[in-house]
């Protein structure tokens, strides 16, 4: 084992004693900075990361509906809710679509909806029980910020484990699944324009589906790395329409 692994193992073996000692120090501490350090230490040492079932970590589930029996099921629901909200935005844009193209736009919405239902709204992204290729976290539930849309990594090395405790679960809701090519400014308007000007061509709805609902165009970012400025990125014009034989099959 590495030096850091040996250190953490030794630290973990004395966890209960460390928590009690930190609590005693905190009770007599008046300086805000040291209070924060001690409170964070107690908070982190008291985590029950590996617990999955509700009965094993009741505190984690405080404020959640009783239908959620384990952590992963709630985390899946959390991810699904985000993806569903994107679908609602795409659907509500139909009022902005040219009247002659609305039926075709509605048809694409239906195809996307069927696809999302078949993959359970990509809830796998937040589920630590999923295969490694399908999730955005480690097997313990650690998520790492993927950095702003214009960077390949996170300069601050933000990380969080919403499976660890209730506070982290709540804080994780402030992390964003950020569209690199922006949903509102670029992808949805481009889809509407593609439907309007298709002139007999078949819109490549699966390309737009990838941009809107999958990690092909989504980055998980800490709120501080979520840049709300114009990304100035556009869709790939060569992928807007299908090439060759038409295929309506959902795959």
JSON list of C-alpha atoms in Angstrom, two decimals:
[
{"chain": "A", "resi": 1, "resn": "UNK", "atom": "CA", "xyz": [0.00, 0.00, 0.00]},
{"chain": "A", "resi": 2, "resn": "UNK", "atom": "CA", "xyz": [1.11, 3.56, -0.66]},
{"chain": "A", "resi": 3, "resn": "UNK", "atom": "CA", "xyz": [2.05, 5.93, 2.16]},
{"chain": "A", "resi": 4, "resn": "UNK", "atom": "CA", "xyz": [-1.24, 7.79, 1.84]},
{"chain": "A", "resi": 5, "resn": "UNK", "atom": "CA", "xyz": [-3.23, 4.53, 1.94]},
{"chain": "A", "resi": 6, "resn": "UNK", "atom": "CA", "xyz": [-1.40, 3.49, 5.12]},
{"chain": "A", "resi": 7, "resn": "UNK", "atom": "CA", "xyz": [-2.05, 6.89, 6.66]},
{"chain": "A", "resi": 8, "resn": "UNK", "atom": "CA", "xyz": [-5.77, 6.82, 5.81]},
{"chain": "A", "resi": 9, "resn": "UNK", "atom": "CA", "xyz": [-6.11, 3.26, 7.10]},
{"chain": "A", "resi": 10, "resn": "UNK", "atom": "CA", "xyz": [-4.55, 4.21, 10.43]},
{"chain": "A", "resi": 11, "resn": "UNK", "atom": "CA", "xyz": [-6.69, 7.34, 10.58]},
{"chain": "A", "resi": 12, "resn": "UNK", "atom": "CA", "xyz": [-9.86, 5.36, 9.86]},
{"chain": "A", "resi": 13, "resn": "UNK", "atom": "CA", "xyz": [-9.10, 2.78, 12.56]},
{"chain": "A", "resi": 14, "resn": "UNK", "atom": "CA", "xyz": [-9.16, 5.55, 15.16]},
{"chain": "A", "resi": 15, "resn": "UNK", "atom": "CA", "xyz": [-12.21, 7.29, 13.68]},
{"chain": "A", "resi": 16, "resn": "UNK", "atom": "CA", "xyz": [-14.51, 7.12, 16.72]},
{"chain": "A", "resi": 17, "resn": "UNK", "atom": "CA", "xyz": [-11.80, 8.42, 19.04]},
{"chain": "A", "resi": 18, "resn": "UNK", "atom": "CA", "xyz": [-11.00, 11.23, 16.60]},
{"chain": "A", "resi": 19, "resn": "UNK", "atom": "CA", "xyz": [-14.65, 12.26, 16.36]},
{"chain": "A", "resi": 20, "resn": "UNK", "atom": "CA", "xyz": [-15.03, 12.39, 20.15]},
{"chain": "A", "resi": 21, "resn": "UNK", "atom": "CA", "xyz": [-11.80, 14.36, 20.57]},
{"chain": "A", "resi": 22, "resn": "UNK", "atom": "CA", "xyz": [-12.83, 16.84, 17.86]},
{"chain": "A", "resi": 23, "resn": "UNK", "atom": "CA", "xyz": [-16.25, 17.31, 19.48]},
{"chain": "A", "resi": 24, "resn": "UNK", "atom": "CA", "xyz": [-14.66, 18.13, 22.82]},
{"chain": "A", "resi": 25, "resn": "UNK", "atom": "CA", "xyz": [-12.34, 20.65, 21.17]},
{"chain": "A", "resi": 26, "resn": "UNK", "atom": "CA", "xyz": [-15.24, 22.19, 19.25]},
{"chain": "A", "resi": 27, "resn": "UNK", "atom": "CA", "xyz": [-17.31, 22.70, 22.41]},
{"chain": "A", "resi": 28, "resn": "UNK", "atom": "CA", "xyz": [-14.61, 25.00, 23.80]},
{"chain": "A", "resi": 29, "resn": "UNK", "atom": "CA", "xyz": [-13.57, 26.66, 20.52]},
{"chain": "A", "resi": 30, "resn": "UNK", "atom": "CA", "xyz": [-14.58, 30.25, 19.81]},
{"chain": "A", "resi": 31, "resn": "UNK", "atom": "CA", "xyz": [-12.57, 31.15, 16.71]},
{"chain": "A", "resi": 32, "resn": "UNK", "atom": "CA", "xyz": [-14.80, 30.79, 13.60]},
{"chain": "A", "resi": 33, "resn": "UNK", "atom": "CA", "xyz": [-12.00, 29.46, 11.40]},
{"chain": "A", "resi": 34, "resn": "UNK", "atom": "CA", "xyz": [-11.04, 26.69, 13.83]},
{"chain": "A", "resi": 35, "resn": "UNK", "atom": "CA", "xyz": [-14.72, 25.94, 14.47]},
{"chain": "A", "resi": 36, "resn": "UNK", "atom": "CA", "xyz": [-15.16, 25.37, 10.75]},
{"chain": "A", "resi": 37, "resn": "UNK", "atom": "CA", "xyz": [-12.14, 23.06, 10.54]},
{"chain": "A", "resi": 38, "resn": "UNK", "atom": "CA", "xyz": [-13.28, 20.99, 13.51]},
{"chain": "A", "resi": 39, "resn": "UNK", "atom": "CA", "xyz": [-16.89, 20.85, 12.29]},
{"chain": "A", "resi": 40, "resn": "UNK", "atom": "CA", "xyz": [-15.75, 19.70, 8.85]},
{"chain": "A", "resi": 41, "resn": "UNK", "atom": "CA", "xyz": [-13.54, 17.03, 10.43]},
{"chain": "A", "resi": 42, "resn": "UNK", "atom": "CA", "xyz": [-16.42, 15.69, 12.53]},
{"chain": "A", "resi": 43, "resn": "UNK", "atom": "CA", "xyz": [-18.74, 15.87, 9.56]},
{"chain": "A", "resi": 44, "resn": "UNK", "atom": "CA", "xyz": [-16.40, 13.91, 7.29]},
{"chain": "A", "resi": 45, "resn": "UNK", "atom": "CA", "xyz": [-15.49, 11.30, 9.90]},
{"chain": "A", "resi": 46, "resn": "UNK", "atom": "CA", "xyz": [-19.14, 10.68, 10.69]},
{"chain": "A", "resi": 47, "resn": "UNK", "atom": "CA", "xyz": [-20.07, 9.80, 7.11]},
{"chain": "A", "resi": 48, "resn": "UNK", "atom": "CA", "xyz": [-21.65, 6.46, 6.31]},
{"chain": "A", "resi": 49, "resn": "UNK", "atom": "CA", "xyz": [-20.63, 6.30, 2.65]},
{"chain": "A", "resi": 50, "resn": "UNK", "atom": "CA", "xyz": [-20.94, 2.57, 2.07]},
{"chain": "A", "resi": 51, "resn": "UNK", "atom": "CA", "xyz": [-24.43, 2.30, 3.58]},
{"chain": "A", "resi": 52, "resn": "UNK", "atom": "CA", "xyz": [-26.98, 1.89, 0.79]},
{"chain": "A", "resi": 53, "resn": "UNK", "atom": "CA", "xyz": [-30.30, 0.95, 2.40]},
{"chain": "A", "resi": 54, "resn": "UNK", "atom": "CA", "xyz": [-32.53, 3.45, 4.18]},
{"chain": "A", "resi": 55, "resn": "UNK", "atom": "CA", "xyz": [-32.52, 1.44, 7.39]},
{"chain": "A", "resi": 56, "resn": "UNK", "atom": "CA", "xyz": [-28.72, 1.68, 7.54]},
{"chain": "A", "resi": 57, "resn": "UNK", "atom": "CA", "xyz": [-28.46, 5.48, 7.20]},
{"chain": "A", "resi": 58, "resn": "UNK", "atom": "CA", "xyz": [-31.75, 7.12, 8.19]},
{"chain": "A", "resi": 59, "resn": "UNK", "atom": "CA", "xyz": [-30.18, 10.58, 8.46]},
{"chain": "A", "resi": 60, "resn": "UNK", "atom": "CA", "xyz": [-29.24, 10.58, 4.78]},
{"chain": "A", "resi": 61, "resn": "UNK", "atom": "CA", "xyz": [-32.92, 10.19, 3.81]},
{"chain": "A", "resi": 62, "resn": "UNK", "atom": "CA", "xyz": [-34.29, 12.98, 5.99]},
{"chain": "A", "resi": 63, "resn": "UNK", "atom": "CA", "xyz": [-36.69, 15.09, 3.90]},
{"chain": "A", "resi": 64, "resn": "UNK", "atom": "CA", "xyz": [-37.10, 12.46, 1.15]},
{"chain": "A", "resi": 65, "resn": "UNK", "atom": "CA", "xyz": [-40.25, 10.52, 0.31]},
{"chain": "A", "resi": 66, "resn": "UNK", "atom": "CA", "xyz": [-40.59, 7.09, 1.89]},
{"chain": "A", "resi": 67, "resn": "UNK", "atom": "CA", "xyz": [-40.70, 5.42, -1.52]},
{"chain": "A", "resi": 68, "resn": "UNK", "atom": "CA", "xyz": [-36.92, 5.76, -1.77]},
{"chain": "A", "resi": 69, "resn": "UNK", "atom": "CA", "xyz": [-35.58, 2.65, -0.05]},
{"chain": "A", "resi": 70, "resn": "UNK", "atom": "CA", "xyz": [-31.91, 3.04, -0.94]},
{"chain": "A", "resi": 71, "resn": "UNK", "atom": "CA", "xyz": [-29.49, 5.81, -1.89]},
{"chain": "A", "resi": 72, "resn": "UNK", "atom": "CA", "xyz": [-28.91, 4.74, -5.48]},
{"chain": "A", "resi": 73, "resn": "UNK", "atom": "CA", "xyz": [-32.62, 4.73, -6.30]},
{"chain": "A", "resi": 74, "resn": "UNK", "atom": "CA", "xyz": [-32.88, 8.34, -5.16]},
{"chain": "A", "resi": 75, "resn": "UNK", "atom": "CA", "xyz": [-29.74, 9.36, -7.05]},
{"chain": "A", "resi": 76, "resn": "UNK", "atom": "CA", "xyz": [-31.14, 7.76, -10.21]},
{"chain": "A", "resi": 77, "resn": "UNK", "atom": "CA", "xyz": [-34.36, 9.70, -9.71]},
{"chain": "A", "resi": 78, "resn": "UNK", "atom": "CA", "xyz": [-32.36, 12.90, -9.25]},
{"chain": "A", "resi": 79, "resn": "UNK", "atom": "CA", "xyz": [-30.59, 12.41, -12.57]},
{"chain": "A", "resi": 80, "resn": "UNK", "atom": "CA", "xyz": [-33.76, 11.37, -14.37]},
{"chain": "A", "resi": 81, "resn": "UNK", "atom": "CA", "xyz": [-35.47, 14.55, -13.14]},
{"chain": "A", "resi": 82, "resn": "UNK", "atom": "CA", "xyz": [-32.78, 16.70, -14.73]},
{"chain": "A", "resi": 83, "resn": "UNK", "atom": "CA", "xyz": [-33.05, 14.90, -18.06]},
{"chain": "A", "resi": 84, "resn": "UNK", "atom": "CA", "xyz": [-36.85, 15.09, -17.96]},
{"chain": "A", "resi": 85, "resn": "UNK", "atom": "CA", "xyz": [-36.62, 18.85, -17.44]},
{"chain": "A", "resi": 86, "resn": "UNK", "atom": "CA", "xyz": [-34.51, 19.13, -20.61]},
{"chain": "A", "resi": 87, "resn": "UNK", "atom": "CA", "xyz": [-37.16, 17.19, -22.51]},
{"chain": "A", "resi": 88, "resn": "UNK", "atom": "CA", "xyz": [-39.84, 19.58, -21.25]},
{"chain": "A", "resi": 89, "resn": "UNK", "atom": "CA", "xyz": [-37.82, 22.52, -22.56]},
{"chain": "A", "resi": 90, "resn": "UNK", "atom": "CA", "xyz": [-37.51, 20.90, -25.98]},
{"chain": "A", "resi": 91, "resn": "UNK", "atom": "CA", "xyz": [-41.26, 20.19, -26.04]},
{"chain": "A", "resi": 92, "resn": "UNK", "atom": "CA", "xyz": [-42.27, 23.68, -24.93]},
{"chain": "A", "resi": 93, "resn": "UNK", "atom": "CA", "xyz": [-40.21, 25.22, -27.74]},
{"chain": "A", "resi": 94, "resn": "UNK", "atom": "CA", "xyz": [-42.76, 23.96, -30.26]},
{"chain": "A", "resi": 95, "resn": "UNK", "atom": "CA", "xyz": [-44.63, 27.28, -30.04]},
{"chain": "A", "resi": 96, "resn": "UNK", "atom": "CA", "xyz": [-41.55, 28.90, -31.62]},
{"chain": "A", "resi": 97, "resn": "UNK", "atom": "CA", "xyz": [-41.41, 26.43, -34.49]},
{"chain": "A", "resi": 98, "resn": "UNK", "atom": "CA", "xyz": [-42.76, 27.49, -37.89]},
{"chain": "A", "resi": 99, "resn": "UNK", "atom": "CA", "xyz": [-46.41, 26.36, -38.14]},
{"chain": "A", "resi": 100, "resn": "UNK", "atom": "CA", "xyz": [-45.72, 24.23, -41.23]},
{"chain": "A", "resi": 101, "resn": "UNK", "atom": "CA", "xyz": [-42.99, 22.33, -39.38]},
{"chain": "A", "resi": 102, "resn": "UNK", "atom": "CA", "xyz": [-44.68, 21.72, -36.04]},
{"chain": "A", "resi": 103, "resn": "UNK", "atom": "CA", "xyz": [-46.00, 18.25, -36.89]},
{"chain": "A", "resi": 104, "resn": "UNK", "atom": "CA", "xyz": [-42.51, 17.13, -37.93]},
{"chain": "A", "resi": 105, "resn": "UNK", "atom": "CA", "xyz": [-41.03, 18.71, -34.78]},
{"chain": "A", "resi": 106, "resn": "UNK", "atom": "CA", "xyz": [-43.63, 16.89, -32.68]},
{"chain": "A", "resi": 107, "resn": "UNK", "atom": "CA", "xyz": [-42.67, 13.65, -34.41]},
{"chain": "A", "resi": 108, "resn": "UNK", "atom": "CA", "xyz": [-39.03, 14.14, -33.39]},
{"chain": "A", "resi": 109, "resn": "UNK", "atom": "CA", "xyz": [-40.08, 14.90, -29.81]},
{"chain": "A", "resi": 110, "resn": "UNK", "atom": "CA", "xyz": [-41.96, 11.58, -29.78]},
{"chain": "A", "resi": 111, "resn": "UNK", "atom": "CA", "xyz": [-38.90, 9.70, -31.06]},
{"chain": "A", "resi": 112, "resn": "UNK", "atom": "CA", "xyz": [-36.70, 11.32, -28.42]},
{"chain": "A", "resi": 113, "resn": "UNK", "atom": "CA", "xyz": [-39.23, 10.55, -25.69]},
{"chain": "A", "resi": 114, "resn": "UNK", "atom": "CA", "xyz": [-39.37, 6.89, -26.69]},
{"chain": "A", "resi": 115, "resn": "UNK", "atom": "CA", "xyz": [-35.58, 6.72, -26.68]},
{"chain": "A", "resi": 116, "resn": "UNK", "atom": "CA", "xyz": [-35.36, 8.33, -23.23]},
{"chain": "A", "resi": 117, "resn": "UNK", "atom": "CA", "xyz": [-37.95, 5.94, -21.83]},
{"chain": "A", "resi": 118, "resn": "UNK", "atom": "CA", "xyz": [-35.99, 2.98, -23.20]},
{"chain": "A", "resi": 119, "resn": "UNK", "atom": "CA", "xyz": [-32.83, 4.08, -21.34]},
{"chain": "A", "resi": 120, "resn": "UNK", "atom": "CA", "xyz": [-34.74, 5.20, -18.22]},
{"chain": "A", "resi": 121, "resn": "UNK", "atom": "CA", "xyz": [-33.82, 8.84, -18.76]},
{"chain": "A", "resi": 122, "resn": "UNK", "atom": "CA", "xyz": [-30.10, 8.11, -18.33]},
{"chain": "A", "resi": 123, "resn": "UNK", "atom": "CA", "xyz": [-30.51, 7.86, -14.57]},
{"chain": "A", "resi": 124, "resn": "UNK", "atom": "CA", "xyz": [-27.48, 5.57, -14.68]},
{"chain": "A", "resi": 125, "resn": "UNK", "atom": "CA", "xyz": [-25.19, 8.61, -14.69]},
{"chain": "A", "resi": 126, "resn": "UNK", "atom": "CA", "xyz": [-25.72, 9.14, -10.94]},
{"chain": "A", "resi": 127, "resn": "UNK", "atom": "CA", "xyz": [-26.13, 5.49, -9.89]},
{"chain": "A", "resi": 128, "resn": "UNK", "atom": "CA", "xyz": [-22.99, 4.06, -8.28]},
{"chain": "A", "resi": 129, "resn": "UNK", "atom": "CA", "xyz": [-24.29, 0.50, -8.79]},
{"chain": "A", "resi": 130, "resn": "UNK", "atom": "CA", "xyz": [-24.10, 0.85, -12.57]},
{"chain": "A", "resi": 131, "resn": "UNK", "atom": "CA", "xyz": [-21.28, -0.38, -14.79]},
{"chain": "A", "resi": 132, "resn": "UNK", "atom": "CA", "xyz": [-18.28, 1.95, -14.86]},
{"chain": "A", "resi": 133, "resn": "UNK", "atom": "CA", "xyz": [-18.90, 3.02, -18.45]},
{"chain": "A", "resi": 134, "resn": "UNK", "atom": "CA", "xyz": [-22.47, 4.07, -17.62]},
{"chain": "A", "resi": 135, "resn": "UNK", "atom": "CA", "xyz": [-21.92, 6.15, -14.46]},
{"chain": "A", "resi": 136, "resn": "UNK", "atom": "CA", "xyz": [-20.19, 9.44, -13.67]},
{"chain": "A", "resi": 137, "resn": "UNK", "atom": "CA", "xyz": [-18.99, 8.40, -10.21]},
{"chain": "A", "resi": 138, "resn": "UNK", "atom": "CA", "xyz": [-16.79, 5.83, -8.52]},
{"chain": "A", "resi": 139, "resn": "UNK", "atom": "CA", "xyz": [-18.20, 2.67, -6.96]},
{"chain": "A", "resi": 140, "resn": "UNK", "atom": "CA", "xyz": [-18.27, 4.52, -3.61]},
{"chain": "A", "resi": 141, "resn": "UNK", "atom": "CA", "xyz": [-20.19, 7.43, -5.14]},
{"chain": "A", "resi": 142, "resn": "UNK", "atom": "CA", "xyz": [-17.49, 10.08, -5.60]},
{"chain": "A", "resi": 143, "resn": "UNK", "atom": "CA", "xyz": [-18.11, 12.58, -8.38]},
{"chain": "A", "resi": 144, "resn": "UNK", "atom": "CA", "xyz": [-15.41, 14.84, -9.82]},
{"chain": "A", "resi": 145, "resn": "UNK", "atom": "CA", "xyz": [-16.08, 18.15, -11.51]},
{"chain": "A", "resi": 146, "resn": "UNK", "atom": "CA", "xyz": [-15.28, 17.91, -15.21]},
{"chain": "A", "resi": 147, "resn": "UNK", "atom": "CA", "xyz": [-14.43, 21.59, -15.44]},
{"chain": "A", "resi": 148, "resn": "UNK", "atom": "CA", "xyz": [-15.93, 24.52, -17.38]},
{"chain": "A", "resi": 149, "resn": "UNK", "atom": "CA", "xyz": [-17.20, 23.97, -20.91]},
{"chain": "A", "resi": 150, "resn": "UNK", "atom": "CA", "xyz": [-14.03, 25.49, -22.37]},
{"chain": "A", "resi": 151, "resn": "UNK", "atom": "CA", "xyz": [-11.56, 23.39, -20.37]},
{"chain": "A", "resi": 152, "resn": "UNK", "atom": "CA", "xyz": [-10.62, 19.72, -20.37]},
{"chain": "A", "resi": 153, "resn": "UNK", "atom": "CA", "xyz": [-10.50, 19.48, -16.57]},
{"chain": "A", "resi": 154, "resn": "UNK", "atom": "CA", "xyz": [-11.42, 21.23, -13.33]},
{"chain": "A", "resi": 155, "resn": "UNK", "atom": "CA", "xyz": [-8.73, 23.73, -12.22]},
{"chain": "A", "resi": 156, "resn": "UNK", "atom": "CA", "xyz": [-9.93, 23.49, -8.59]},
{"chain": "A", "resi": 157, "resn": "UNK", "atom": "CA", "xyz": [-10.26, 19.68, -8.46]},
{"chain": "A", "resi": 158, "resn": "UNK", "atom": "CA", "xyz": [-13.79, 19.90, -7.06]},
{"chain": "A", "resi": 159, "resn": "UNK", "atom": "CA", "xyz": [-15.22, 16.61, -5.85]},
{"chain": "A", "resi": 160, "resn": "UNK", "atom": "CA", "xyz": [-18.22, 15.49, -3.83]},
{"chain": "A", "resi": 161, "resn": "UNK", "atom": "CA", "xyz": [-19.87, 12.32, -2.59]},
{"chain": "A", "resi": 162, "resn": "UNK", "atom": "CA", "xyz": [-23.65, 12.82, -2.35]},
{"chain": "A", "resi": 163, "resn": "UNK", "atom": "CA", "xyz": [-23.92, 9.25, -1.01]},
{"chain": "A", "resi": 164, "resn": "UNK", "atom": "CA", "xyz": [-21.95, 10.18, 2.11]},
{"chain": "A", "resi": 165, "resn": "UNK", "atom": "CA", "xyz": [-24.36, 12.34, 4.10]},
{"chain": "A", "resi": 166, "resn": "UNK", "atom": "CA", "xyz": [-27.51, 14.44, 3.82]},
{"chain": "A", "resi": 167, "resn": "UNK", "atom": "CA", "xyz": [-25.66, 17.74, 3.48]},
{"chain": "A", "resi": 168, "resn": "UNK", "atom": "CA", "xyz": [-23.55, 16.47, 0.57]},
{"chain": "A", "resi": 169, "resn": "UNK", "atom": "CA", "xyz": [-26.68, 15.06, -1.06]},
{"chain": "A", "resi": 170, "resn": "UNK", "atom": "CA", "xyz": [-28.30, 18.49, -0.90]},
{"chain": "A", "resi": 171, "resn": "UNK", "atom": "CA", "xyz": [-25.15, 20.31, -2.05]},
{"chain": "A", "resi": 172, "resn": "UNK", "atom": "CA", "xyz": [-24.87, 18.00, -5.04]},
{"chain": "A", "resi": 173, "resn": "UNK", "atom": "CA", "xyz": [-28.14, 19.43, -6.34]},
{"chain": "A", "resi": 174, "resn": "UNK", "atom": "CA", "xyz": [-26.23, 22.68, -7.02]},
{"chain": "A", "resi": 175, "resn": "UNK", "atom": "CA", "xyz": [-23.86, 20.87, -9.39]},
{"chain": "A", "resi": 176, "resn": "UNK", "atom": "CA", "xyz": [-24.88, 21.24, -13.03]},
{"chain": "A", "resi": 177, "resn": "UNK", "atom": "CA", "xyz": [-25.10, 18.94, -16.01]},
{"chain": "A", "resi": 178, "resn": "UNK", "atom": "CA", "xyz": [-23.90, 21.68, -18.33]},
{"chain": "A", "resi": 179, "resn": "UNK", "atom": "CA", "xyz": [-24.46, 21.56, -22.08]},
{"chain": "A", "resi": 180, "resn": "UNK", "atom": "CA", "xyz": [-21.18, 22.29, -23.88]},
{"chain": "A", "resi": 181, "resn": "UNK", "atom": "CA", "xyz": [-23.07, 23.30, -27.02]},
{"chain": "A", "resi": 182, "resn": "UNK", "atom": "CA", "xyz": [-25.82, 25.22, -25.29]},
{"chain": "A", "resi": 183, "resn": "UNK", "atom": "CA", "xyz": [-29.32, 23.79, -25.18]},
{"chain": "A", "resi": 184, "resn": "UNK", "atom": "CA", "xyz": [-31.31, 27.04, -25.30]},
{"chain": "A", "resi": 185, "resn": "UNK", "atom": "CA", "xyz": [-29.00, 29.17, -27.41]},
{"chain": "A", "resi": 186, "resn": "UNK", "atom": "CA", "xyz": [-27.88, 26.59, -29.96]},
{"chain": "A", "resi": 187, "resn": "UNK", "atom": "CA", "xyz": [-29.23, 23.04, -29.97]},
{"chain": "A", "resi": 188, "resn": "UNK", "atom": "CA", "xyz": [-33.00, 23.53, -29.71]},
{"chain": "A", "resi": 189, "resn": "UNK", "atom": "CA", "xyz": [-33.14, 26.51, -32.12]},
{"chain": "A", "resi": 190, "resn": "UNK", "atom": "CA", "xyz": [-30.99, 24.57, -34.59]},
{"chain": "A", "resi": 191, "resn": "UNK", "atom": "CA", "xyz": [-33.34, 21.59, -34.34]},
{"chain": "A", "resi": 192, "resn": "UNK", "atom": "CA", "xyz": [-36.34, 23.84, -35.04]},
{"chain": "A", "resi": 193, "resn": "UNK", "atom": "CA", "xyz": [-34.56, 25.40, -38.02]},
{"chain": "A", "resi": 194, "resn": "UNK", "atom": "CA", "xyz": [-33.55, 21.98, -39.35]},
{"chain": "A", "resi": 195, "resn": "UNK", "atom": "CA", "xyz": [-37.15, 20.81, -39.29]},
{"chain": "A", "resi": 196, "resn": "UNK", "atom": "CA", "xyz": [-38.33, 23.99, -41.00]},
{"chain": "A", "resi": 197, "resn": "UNK", "atom": "CA", "xyz": [-35.77, 23.87, -43.82]},
{"chain": "A", "resi": 198, "resn": "UNK", "atom": "CA", "xyz": [-35.50, 20.11, -44.27]},
{"chain": "A", "resi": 199, "resn": "UNK", "atom": "CA", "xyz": [-36.96, 20.22, -47.82]},
{"chain": "A", "resi": 200, "resn": "UNK", "atom": "CA", "xyz": [-37.56, 16.49, -48.01]},
{"chain": "A", "resi": 201, "resn": "UNK", "atom": "CA", "xyz": [-34.45, 15.52, -46.06]},
{"chain": "A", "resi": 202, "resn": "UNK", "atom": "CA", "xyz": [-34.65, 13.50, -42.85]},
{"chain": "A", "resi": 203, "resn": "UNK", "atom": "CA", "xyz": [-33.51, 15.33, -39.73]},
{"chain": "A", "resi": 204, "resn": "UNK", "atom": "CA", "xyz": [-30.86, 13.38, -37.82]},
{"chain": "A", "resi": 205, "resn": "UNK", "atom": "CA", "xyz": [-32.79, 13.46, -34.57]},
{"chain": "A", "resi": 206, "resn": "UNK", "atom": "CA", "xyz": [-30.35, 11.09, -32.85]},
{"chain": "A", "resi": 207, "resn": "UNK", "atom": "CA", "xyz": [-27.57, 13.68, -33.22]},
{"chain": "A", "resi": 208, "resn": "UNK", "atom": "CA", "xyz": [-29.74, 16.25, -31.46]},
{"chain": "A", "resi": 209, "resn": "UNK", "atom": "CA", "xyz": [-30.71, 13.63, -28.87]},
{"chain": "A", "resi": 210, "resn": "UNK", "atom": "CA", "xyz": [-27.02, 13.10, -28.05]},
{"chain": "A", "resi": 211, "resn": "UNK", "atom": "CA", "xyz": [-26.45, 16.84, -27.67]},
{"chain": "A", "resi": 212, "resn": "UNK", "atom": "CA", "xyz": [-29.46, 17.33, -25.44]},
{"chain": "A", "resi": 213, "resn": "UNK", "atom": "CA", "xyz": [-29.50, 14.28, -23.18]},
{"chain": "A", "resi": 214, "resn": "UNK", "atom": "CA", "xyz": [-26.16, 12.47, -23.09]},
{"chain": "A", "resi": 215, "resn": "UNK", "atom": "CA", "xyz": [-22.59, 12.92, -21.90]},
{"chain": "A", "resi": 216, "resn": "UNK", "atom": "CA", "xyz": [-21.56, 13.45, -25.52]},
{"chain": "A", "resi": 217, "resn": "UNK", "atom": "CA", "xyz": [-22.47, 17.08, -24.80]},
{"chain": "A", "resi": 218, "resn": "UNK", "atom": "CA", "xyz": [-23.04, 17.19, -21.02]},
{"chain": "A", "resi": 219, "resn": "UNK", "atom": "CA", "xyz": [-20.39, 17.93, -18.40]},
{"chain": "A", "resi": 220, "resn": "UNK", "atom": "CA", "xyz": [-20.91, 17.54, -14.67]},
{"chain": "A", "resi": 221, "resn": "UNK", "atom": "CA", "xyz": [-19.64, 20.75, -13.10]},
{"chain": "A", "resi": 222, "resn": "UNK", "atom": "CA", "xyz": [-19.40, 22.37, -9.67]},
{"chain": "A", "resi": 223, "resn": "UNK", "atom": "CA", "xyz": [-21.44, 25.58, -9.49]},
{"chain": "A", "resi": 224, "resn": "UNK", "atom": "CA", "xyz": [-18.22, 27.65, -9.47]},
{"chain": "A", "resi": 225, "resn": "UNK", "atom": "CA", "xyz": [-17.17, 26.04, -12.77]},
{"chain": "A", "resi": 226, "resn": "UNK", "atom": "CA", "xyz": [-20.54, 26.60, -14.43]},
{"chain": "A", "resi": 227, "resn": "UNK", "atom": "CA", "xyz": [-19.95, 29.52, -16.79]},
{"chain": "A", "resi": 228, "resn": "UNK", "atom": "CA", "xyz": [-23.26, 31.08, -17.79]},
{"chain": "A", "resi": 229, "resn": "UNK", "atom": "CA", "xyz": [-21.74, 33.25, -20.49]},
{"chain": "A", "resi": 230, "resn": "UNK", "atom": "CA", "xyz": [-22.43, 32.56, -24.16]},
{"chain": "A", "resi": 231, "resn": "UNK", "atom": "CA", "xyz": [-20.42, 29.49, -25.16]},
{"chain": "A", "resi": 232, "resn": "UNK", "atom": "CA", "xyz": [-20.37, 30.61, -28.79]},
{"chain": "A", "resi": 233, "resn": "UNK", "atom": "CA", "xyz": [-20.51, 27.01, -29.99]},
{"chain": "A", "resi": 234, "resn": "UNK", "atom": "CA", "xyz": [-22.82, 25.64, -32.68]},
{"chain": "A", "resi": 235, "resn": "UNK", "atom": "CA", "xyz": [-24.04, 22.29, -33.96]},
{"chain": "A", "resi": 236, "resn": "UNK", "atom": "CA", "xyz": [-22.11, 20.36, -36.57]},
{"chain": "A", "resi": 237, "resn": "UNK", "atom": "CA", "xyz": [-23.82, 21.26, -39.85]},
{"chain": "A", "resi": 238, "resn": "UNK", "atom": "CA", "xyz": [-22.70, 17.96, -41.41]},
{"chain": "A", "resi": 239, "resn": "UNK", "atom": "CA", "xyz": [-24.69, 15.96, -38.86]},
{"chain": "A", "resi": 240, "resn": "UNK", "atom": "CA", "xyz": [-28.02, 17.78, -38.95]},
{"chain": "A", "resi": 241, "resn": "UNK", "atom": "CA", "xyz": [-29.52, 15.61, -41.67]},
{"chain": "A", "resi": 242, "resn": "UNK", "atom": "CA", "xyz": [-29.21, 11.89, -42.26]},
{"chain": "A", "resi": 243, "resn": "UNK", "atom": "CA", "xyz": [-27.06, 10.60, -45.05]},
{"chain": "A", "resi": 244, "resn": "UNK", "atom": "CA", "xyz": [-27.83, 7.55, -47.17]},
{"chain": "A", "resi": 245, "resn": "UNK", "atom": "CA", "xyz": [-30.65, 5.14, -46.49]},
{"chain": "A", "resi": 246, "resn": "UNK", "atom": "CA", "xyz": [-33.33, 6.43, -44.15]},
{"chain": "A", "resi": 247, "resn": "UNK", "atom": "CA", "xyz": [-33.79, 4.50, -40.93]},
{"chain": "A", "resi": 248, "resn": "UNK", "atom": "CA", "xyz": [-36.56, 5.29, -38.47]},
{"chain": "A", "resi": 249, "resn": "UNK", "atom": "CA", "xyz": [-35.61, 2.55, -36.05]},
{"chain": "A", "resi": 250, "resn": "UNK", "atom": "CA", "xyz": [-34.88, 3.64, -32.47]},
{"chain": "A", "resi": 251, "resn": "UNK", "atom": "CA", "xyz": [-31.63, 2.08, -31.38]}
]
